[in-house]
Amino acid sequence: RVLIIIQYLAQVLEHYSKAESEAFKNIKTKVVFALDSLEDAEYVSKLLGMRTKRVTQRSHSVGSNNSSSSHSHNLQAVPLMRPEEIQRLKSTDAIVIRTGHSPLKAKQYRWYQERDLKKRVCGFVSVPTQNPLIIPFEKNMKTELAASSHDLEI
């Protein structure tokens, strides 16, 4: 399992081409918090999709001898959440978008603010030290790997 945290979509585009960045956008589960970037908020708004809203239109006309009024109902597609609504999310709110499911607006569950969970806090927990191998992404990685594997065969 991999957890990828992206603060701004522009960060991805900064390091990867547009085609390569699509891999990040195709992640099955996305958790979104309040966004500062309007561009990112617009992207999330499009991801959330549209809903149907019933709109009532009223008109009133007054003539010299009489007046009349009418109203009609129409169905209109509107975004589930507008970009500015996403930008104004409370610090405790989140949006969960999962492929194949309806999006959810959720509350963050902060264990340290829950009395019952705070009682369960254990003492110090030893976490093994990890020394990850960091391999920077390079666009010509296939060429380099092929060359290094050729050197090993000789």
mmCIF file of C-alpha atoms in Angstrom:
data_model
loop_
_atom_site.group_PDB
_atom_site.id
_atom_site.type_symbol
_atom_site.label_atom_id
_atom_site.label_comp_id
_atom_site.label_asym_id
_atom_site.label_seq_id
_atom_site.Cartn_x
_atom_site.Cartn_y
_atom_site.Cartn_z
ATOM 1 C CA ARG A 1 0.000 0.000 0.000
ATOM 2 C CA VAL A 2 1.190 3.446 -0.844
ATOM 3 C CA LEU A 3 0.067 6.773 0.584
ATOM 4 C CA ILE A 4 0.839 9.718 -1.622
ATOM 5 C CA ILE A 5 0.340 13.184 -0.192
ATOM 6 C CA ILE A 6 0.173 16.078 -2.604
ATOM 7 C CA GLN A 7 -0.213 19.597 -1.260
ATOM 8 C CA TYR A 8 -0.820 21.233 -4.654
ATOM 9 C CA LEU A 9 -1.347 19.677 -8.078
ATOM 10 C CA ALA A 10 1.188 22.203 -9.358
ATOM 11 C CA GLN A 11 3.835 20.303 -7.355
ATOM 12 C CA VAL A 12 3.211 17.231 -9.475
ATOM 13 C CA LEU A 13 3.383 19.193 -12.726
ATOM 14 C CA GLU A 14 6.591 20.817 -11.512
ATOM 15 C CA HIS A 15 8.389 17.456 -11.403
ATOM 16 C CA TYR A 16 6.522 15.393 -14.004
ATOM 17 C CA SER A 17 5.164 16.002 -17.465
ATOM 18 C CA LYS A 18 1.410 16.446 -17.945
ATOM 19 C CA ALA A 19 1.111 12.861 -19.243
ATOM 20 C CA GLU A 20 3.106 11.458 -16.308
ATOM 21 C CA SER A 21 1.082 13.453 -13.778
ATOM 22 C CA GLU A 22 -2.113 11.704 -14.922
ATOM 23 C CA ALA A 23 -0.978 8.681 -12.885
ATOM 24 C CA PHE A 24 -1.349 10.764 -9.721
ATOM 25 C CA LYS A 25 -4.776 12.016 -10.739
ATOM 26 C CA ASN A 26 -5.987 8.436 -11.340
ATOM 27 C CA ILE A 27 -5.482 7.343 -7.733
ATOM 28 C CA LYS A 28 -8.619 5.440 -6.629
ATOM 29 C CA THR A 29 -9.190 7.203 -3.278
ATOM 30 C CA LYS A 30 -8.629 10.910 -2.791
ATOM 31 C CA VAL A 31 -9.061 12.840 0.457
ATOM 32 C CA VAL A 32 -9.353 16.594 -0.021
ATOM 33 C CA PHE A 33 -9.100 19.310 2.608
ATOM 34 C CA ALA A 34 -9.648 23.062 2.199
ATOM 35 C CA LEU A 35 -7.584 24.273 -0.753
ATOM 36 C CA ASP A 36 -5.891 27.608 -1.290
ATOM 37 C CA SER A 37 -5.390 27.130 -5.011
ATOM 38 C CA LEU A 38 -8.399 28.044 -7.138
ATOM 39 C CA GLU A 39 -7.068 25.804 -9.919
ATOM 40 C CA ASP A 40 -6.988 22.793 -7.546
ATOM 41 C CA ALA A 41 -10.453 23.657 -6.193
ATOM 42 C CA GLU A 42 -11.795 23.787 -9.771
ATOM 43 C CA TYR A 43 -10.263 20.371 -10.465
ATOM 44 C CA VAL A 44 -11.892 18.887 -7.340
ATOM 45 C CA SER A 45 -15.226 20.523 -8.184
ATOM 46 C CA LYS A 46 -15.138 18.833 -11.606
ATOM 47 C CA LEU A 47 -14.219 15.510 -9.965
ATOM 48 C CA LEU A 48 -17.241 15.760 -7.671
ATOM 49 C CA GLY A 49 -19.553 16.173 -10.642
ATOM 50 C CA MET A 50 -22.951 17.770 -11.025
ATOM 51 C CA ARG A 51 -26.330 17.528 -9.348
ATOM 52 C CA THR A 52 -29.775 18.428 -10.625
ATOM 53 C CA LYS A 53 -31.464 21.427 -9.052
ATOM 54 C CA ARG A 54 -35.083 22.468 -9.555
ATOM 55 C CA VAL A 55 -35.262 26.149 -10.435
ATOM 56 C CA THR A 56 -38.450 28.206 -10.291
ATOM 57 C CA GLN A 57 -38.801 31.216 -12.559
ATOM 58 C CA ARG A 58 -41.467 33.809 -11.887
ATOM 59 C CA SER A 59 -42.591 36.704 -14.013
ATOM 60 C CA HIS A 60 -45.102 39.438 -13.388
ATOM 61 C CA SER A 61 -46.412 41.923 -15.913
ATOM 62 C CA VAL A 62 -48.635 44.902 -15.320
ATOM 63 C CA GLY A 63 -50.741 46.374 -18.111
ATOM 64 C CA SER A 64 -53.058 49.377 -18.182
ATOM 65 C CA ASN A 65 -56.165 47.274 -17.474
ATOM 66 C CA ASN A 66 -54.814 44.153 -15.800
ATOM 67 C CA SER A 67 -51.778 42.348 -14.458
ATOM 68 C CA SER A 68 -50.665 38.766 -14.809
ATOM 69 C CA SER A 69 -48.067 36.562 -13.299
ATOM 70 C CA SER A 70 -46.695 33.183 -14.181
ATOM 71 C CA HIS A 71 -44.097 30.803 -12.932
ATOM 72 C CA SER A 72 -42.354 27.777 -14.372
ATOM 73 C CA HIS A 73 -40.111 25.045 -13.032
ATOM 74 C CA ASN A 74 -36.972 23.873 -14.798
ATOM 75 C CA LEU A 75 -34.256 21.371 -13.946
ATOM 76 C CA GLN A 76 -30.736 22.723 -14.064
ATOM 77 C CA ALA A 77 -27.327 21.041 -13.646
ATOM 78 C CA VAL A 78 -25.178 22.673 -10.976
ATOM 79 C CA PRO A 79 -21.843 21.573 -9.454
ATOM 80 C CA LEU A 80 -22.107 19.372 -6.373
ATOM 81 C CA MET A 81 -19.694 21.835 -4.736
ATOM 82 C CA ARG A 82 -18.465 25.040 -6.323
ATOM 83 C CA PRO A 83 -14.699 25.738 -6.176
ATOM 84 C CA GLU A 84 -15.157 28.557 -3.654
ATOM 85 C CA GLU A 85 -17.110 26.190 -1.362
ATOM 86 C CA ILE A 86 -14.207 23.753 -1.457
ATOM 87 C CA GLN A 87 -11.804 26.563 -0.595
ATOM 88 C CA ARG A 88 -13.988 27.517 2.394
ATOM 89 C CA LEU A 89 -14.140 24.028 3.947
ATOM 90 C CA LYS A 90 -13.705 24.095 7.716
ATOM 91 C CA SER A 91 -10.408 22.794 9.069
ATOM 92 C CA THR A 92 -12.274 19.778 10.481
ATOM 93 C CA ASP A 93 -13.990 18.867 7.189
ATOM 94 C CA ALA A 94 -12.748 16.673 4.373
ATOM 95 C CA ILE A 95 -14.101 15.364 1.084
ATOM 96 C CA VAL A 96 -13.520 11.694 0.270
ATOM 97 C CA ILE A 97 -13.681 10.777 -3.412
ATOM 98 C CA ARG A 98 -13.501 7.067 -4.254
ATOM 99 C CA THR A 99 -13.765 5.704 -7.771
ATOM 100 C CA GLY A 100 -17.126 4.010 -8.318
ATOM 101 C CA HIS A 101 -18.763 5.574 -5.232
ATOM 102 C CA SER A 102 -20.552 8.802 -4.419
ATOM 103 C CA PRO A 103 -18.306 11.425 -2.818
ATOM 104 C CA LEU A 104 -18.556 11.976 0.934
ATOM 105 C CA LYS A 105 -18.226 15.098 3.018
ATOM 106 C CA ALA A 106 -16.677 13.900 6.264
ATOM 107 C CA LYS A 107 -15.403 15.180 9.579
ATOM 108 C CA GLN A 108 -11.810 14.534 10.556
ATOM 109 C CA TYR A 109 -11.597 12.215 13.531
ATOM 110 C CA ARG A 110 -8.926 13.537 15.868
ATOM 111 C CA TRP A 111 -8.198 10.922 18.492
ATOM 112 C CA TYR A 112 -6.522 13.414 20.821
ATOM 113 C CA GLN A 113 -9.783 15.374 21.126
ATOM 114 C CA GLU A 114 -11.854 12.328 22.141
ATOM 115 C CA ARG A 115 -11.933 11.656 25.868
ATOM 116 C CA ASP A 116 -12.377 7.875 25.535
ATOM 117 C CA LEU A 117 -9.576 7.531 23.024
ATOM 118 C CA LYS A 118 -7.205 9.739 25.001
ATOM 119 C CA LYS A 119 -7.531 7.276 27.906
ATOM 120 C CA ARG A 120 -6.271 4.489 25.655
ATOM 121 C CA VAL A 121 -3.049 6.241 24.786
ATOM 122 C CA CYS A 122 -0.139 3.953 25.567
ATOM 123 C CA GLY A 123 3.250 5.003 26.706
ATOM 124 C CA PHE A 124 6.194 5.295 24.370
ATOM 125 C CA VAL A 125 5.997 2.930 21.432
ATOM 126 C CA SER A 126 9.223 1.852 19.803
ATOM 127 C CA VAL A 127 9.111 2.276 16.047
ATOM 128 C CA PRO A 128 11.811 0.547 14.020
ATOM 129 C CA THR A 129 14.129 2.847 12.142
ATOM 130 C CA GLN A 130 13.735 2.747 8.410
ATOM 131 C CA ASN A 131 16.371 3.691 5.907
ATOM 132 C CA PRO A 132 14.488 4.084 2.645
ATOM 133 C CA LEU A 133 16.379 3.913 -0.597
ATOM 134 C CA ILE A 134 15.554 7.083 -2.480
ATOM 135 C CA ILE A 135 15.894 6.819 -6.233
ATOM 136 C CA PRO A 136 15.121 10.096 -7.999
ATOM 137 C CA PHE A 137 12.867 9.831 -10.996
ATOM 138 C CA GLU A 138 14.659 10.380 -14.255
ATOM 139 C CA LYS A 139 13.004 10.415 -17.645
ATOM 140 C CA ASN A 140 15.728 8.247 -19.244
ATOM 141 C CA MET A 141 15.587 5.581 -16.532
ATOM 142 C CA LYS A 142 14.982 2.734 -19.066
ATOM 143 C CA THR A 143 18.121 3.622 -20.983
ATOM 144 C CA GLU A 144 20.209 3.748 -17.814
ATOM 145 C CA LEU A 145 18.791 0.455 -16.508
ATOM 146 C CA ALA A 146 19.438 -1.252 -19.836
ATOM 147 C CA ALA A 147 23.020 0.032 -19.864
ATOM 148 C CA SER A 148 23.666 -1.083 -16.259
ATOM 149 C CA SER A 149 22.170 -4.543 -16.860
ATOM 150 C CA HIS A 150 24.356 -4.908 -19.971
ATOM 151 C CA ASP A 151 27.433 -4.110 -17.838
ATOM 152 C CA LEU A 152 26.456 -6.870 -15.397
ATOM 153 C CA GLU A 153 26.167 -9.522 -18.126
ATOM 154 C CA ILE A 154 29.705 -9.029 -19.369
#
